[in-house]
Coordinates of C-alpha atoms in Angstrom, one line a residue:
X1 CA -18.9 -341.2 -140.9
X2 CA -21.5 -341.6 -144.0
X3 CA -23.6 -343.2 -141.6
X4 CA -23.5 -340.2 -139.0
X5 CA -24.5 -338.0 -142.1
X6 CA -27.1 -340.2 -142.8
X7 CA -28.5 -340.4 -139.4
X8 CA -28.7 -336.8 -138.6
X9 CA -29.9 -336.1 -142.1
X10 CA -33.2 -338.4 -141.2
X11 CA -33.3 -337.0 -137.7
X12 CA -33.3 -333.5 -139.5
X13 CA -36.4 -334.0 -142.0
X14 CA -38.5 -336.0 -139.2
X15 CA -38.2 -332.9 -137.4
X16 CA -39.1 -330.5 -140.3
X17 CA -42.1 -333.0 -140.7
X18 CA -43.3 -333.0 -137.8
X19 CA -42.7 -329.1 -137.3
X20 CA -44.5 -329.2 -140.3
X21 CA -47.5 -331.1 -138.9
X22 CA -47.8 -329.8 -135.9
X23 CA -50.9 -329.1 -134.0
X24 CA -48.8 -325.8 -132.5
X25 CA -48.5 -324.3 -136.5
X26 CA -51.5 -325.6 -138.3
X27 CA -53.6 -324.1 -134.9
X28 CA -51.8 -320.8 -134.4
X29 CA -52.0 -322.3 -130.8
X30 CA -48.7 -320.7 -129.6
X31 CA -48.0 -317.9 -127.5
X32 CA -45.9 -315.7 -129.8
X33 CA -46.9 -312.6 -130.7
X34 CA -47.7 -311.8 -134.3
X35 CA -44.3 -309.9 -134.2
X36 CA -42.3 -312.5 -133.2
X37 CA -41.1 -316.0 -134.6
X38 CA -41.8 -319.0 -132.6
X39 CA -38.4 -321.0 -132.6
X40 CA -40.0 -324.2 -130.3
X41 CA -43.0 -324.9 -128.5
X42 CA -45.3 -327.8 -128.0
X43 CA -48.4 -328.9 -125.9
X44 CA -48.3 -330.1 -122.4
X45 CA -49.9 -333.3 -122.1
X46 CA -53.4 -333.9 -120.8
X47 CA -53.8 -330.0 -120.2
X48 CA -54.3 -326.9 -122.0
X49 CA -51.4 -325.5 -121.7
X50 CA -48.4 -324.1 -124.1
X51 CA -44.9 -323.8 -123.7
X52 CA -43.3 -321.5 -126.3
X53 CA -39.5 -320.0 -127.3
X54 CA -40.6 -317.2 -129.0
X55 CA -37.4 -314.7 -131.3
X56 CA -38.2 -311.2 -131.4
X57 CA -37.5 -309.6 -135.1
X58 CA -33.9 -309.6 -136.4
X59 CA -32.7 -312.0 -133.5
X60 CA -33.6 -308.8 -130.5
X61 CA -34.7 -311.1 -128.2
X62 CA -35.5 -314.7 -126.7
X63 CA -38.4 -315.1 -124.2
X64 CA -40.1 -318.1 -122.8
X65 CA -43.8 -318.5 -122.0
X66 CA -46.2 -320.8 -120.4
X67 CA -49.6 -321.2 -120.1
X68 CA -52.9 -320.0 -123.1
X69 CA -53.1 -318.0 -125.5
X70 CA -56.0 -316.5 -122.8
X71 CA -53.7 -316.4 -120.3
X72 CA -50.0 -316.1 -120.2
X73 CA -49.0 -317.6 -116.9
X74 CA -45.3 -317.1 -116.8
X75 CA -43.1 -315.2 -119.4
X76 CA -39.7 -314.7 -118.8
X77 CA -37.7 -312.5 -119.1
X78 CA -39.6 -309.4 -118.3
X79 CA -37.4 -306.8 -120.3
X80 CA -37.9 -308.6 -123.9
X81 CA -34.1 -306.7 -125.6
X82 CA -31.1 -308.3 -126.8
X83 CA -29.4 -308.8 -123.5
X84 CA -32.3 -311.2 -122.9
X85 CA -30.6 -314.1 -124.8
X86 CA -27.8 -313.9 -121.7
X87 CA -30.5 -315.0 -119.2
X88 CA -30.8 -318.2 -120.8
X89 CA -28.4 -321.4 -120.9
X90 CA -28.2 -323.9 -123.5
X91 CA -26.5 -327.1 -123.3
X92 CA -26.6 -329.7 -126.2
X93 CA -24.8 -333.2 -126.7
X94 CA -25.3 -335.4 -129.7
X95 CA -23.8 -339.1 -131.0
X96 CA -24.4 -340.1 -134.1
X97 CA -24.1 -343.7 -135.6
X98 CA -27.1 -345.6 -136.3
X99 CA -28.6 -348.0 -133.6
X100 CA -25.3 -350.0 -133.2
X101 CA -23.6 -347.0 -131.4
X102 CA -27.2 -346.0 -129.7
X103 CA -27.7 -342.7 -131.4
X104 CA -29.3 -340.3 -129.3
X105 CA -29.3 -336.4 -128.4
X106 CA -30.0 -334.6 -125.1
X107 CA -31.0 -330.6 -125.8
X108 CA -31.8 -328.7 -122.9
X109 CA -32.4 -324.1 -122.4
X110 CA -32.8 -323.4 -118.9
X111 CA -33.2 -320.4 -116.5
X112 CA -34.4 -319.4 -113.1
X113 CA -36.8 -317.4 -112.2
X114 CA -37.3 -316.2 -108.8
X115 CA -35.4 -318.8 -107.2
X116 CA -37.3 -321.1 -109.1
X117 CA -35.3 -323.2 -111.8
X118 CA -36.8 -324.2 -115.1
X119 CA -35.1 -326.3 -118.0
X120 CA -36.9 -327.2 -121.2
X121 CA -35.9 -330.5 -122.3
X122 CA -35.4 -332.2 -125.9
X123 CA -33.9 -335.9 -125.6
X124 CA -34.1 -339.0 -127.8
X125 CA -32.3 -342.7 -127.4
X126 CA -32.7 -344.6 -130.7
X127 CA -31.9 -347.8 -129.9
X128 CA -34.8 -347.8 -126.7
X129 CA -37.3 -345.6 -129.0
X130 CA -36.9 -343.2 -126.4
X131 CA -38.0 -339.8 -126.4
X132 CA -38.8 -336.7 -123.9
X133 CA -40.0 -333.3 -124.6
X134 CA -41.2 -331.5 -121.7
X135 CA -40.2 -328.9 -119.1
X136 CA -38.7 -329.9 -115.8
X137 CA -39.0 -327.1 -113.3
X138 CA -37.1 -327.2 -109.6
X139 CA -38.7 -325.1 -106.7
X140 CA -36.2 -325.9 -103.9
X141 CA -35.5 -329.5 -104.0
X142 CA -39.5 -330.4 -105.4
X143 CA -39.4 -331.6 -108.6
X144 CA -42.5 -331.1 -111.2
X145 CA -42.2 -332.3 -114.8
X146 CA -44.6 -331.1 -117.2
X147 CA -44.4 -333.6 -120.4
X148 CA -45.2 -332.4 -123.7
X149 CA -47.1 -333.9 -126.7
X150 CA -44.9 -335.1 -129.1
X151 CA -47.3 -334.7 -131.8
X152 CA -47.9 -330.9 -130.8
X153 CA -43.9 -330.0 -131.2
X154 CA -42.9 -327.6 -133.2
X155 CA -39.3 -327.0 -134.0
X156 CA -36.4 -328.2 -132.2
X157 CA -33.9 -327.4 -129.9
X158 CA -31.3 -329.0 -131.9
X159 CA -31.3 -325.9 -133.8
X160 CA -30.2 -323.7 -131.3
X161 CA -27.0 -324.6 -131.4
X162 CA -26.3 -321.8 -133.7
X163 CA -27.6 -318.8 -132.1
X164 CA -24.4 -318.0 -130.5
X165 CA -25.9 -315.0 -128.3
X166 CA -26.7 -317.7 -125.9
X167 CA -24.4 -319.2 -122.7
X168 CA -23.6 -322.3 -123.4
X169 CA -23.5 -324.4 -120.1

């Protein structure tokens, strides 16, 4: 178990670190509003383009959006109140233990809009040195992924585990 501890503890401050660091923070280059706190977002890779998770004050509401601070492309949902958090699913899985047990987490929010499914994705393998951060987004059975910069990340889904106004899947 110590090693569990240990394990998630270093997981825990590379992710400060690099929240810390990154390009999304130091750059203001996020799509929140000045009222609201961003909670995740990162780059996509080899574009301009932003993906944010964005809190409105006092937990009233989640909201995703895509695309520049010039031009918000997609922001969902519409209606930004506290029943907003229920148009969102979360699903998390996590194992601990070092290399030898092949640590890794899998952190996913989704939601559909207009027929049109999109799931933003955390994952990491330790043992392989994998690790994906992107959103995956389903229109009818096509399937585009758009992968984000690692270095850009901010935050990390891991911590929403503990906003319990969200469906768990």
């Amino acid at each position: 178990m110590p090693n569990n501890i240990y394990i998630l503890f270093v997981f825990i401050v590379w992710v400060f670190s690099a929240g810390c660091q990154a390009e999304l923070s130091r750059h203001g280059l996020n799509l929140c509003t000045s009222e609201e706190t961003l909670l995740f977002g990162f780059r996509v890779s080899g574009e301009d383009k932003y993906m944010s998770l964005c809190e409105g004050r006092d937990e009233g509401y989640l909201t995703y959006r895509f695309g520049t601070p010039a031009n918000v492309e997609l922001q969902y949902p519409e209606i930004l109140d506290e029943g907003s958090w229920g148009d969102f699913s979360f699903y998390g899985y996590s194992r601990g233990g070092g290399a030898e047990n092949d640590a890794m987490g899998d952190y996913s929010i989704s939601f559909t809009n207009q027929g049109v499914e999109y799931t933003v994705s955390q994952s990491w393998r330790l043992r392989s040195n994998e690790y994906f951060l992107g959103v995956l987004v389903n229109m009818g059975g096509e399937r585009v992924v758009l992968q984000g910069e690692r270095d850009s990340q901010f935050g990390s889904l891991v911590f929403f585990e503990k906003k319990e106004k969200l469906k768990a899947e």
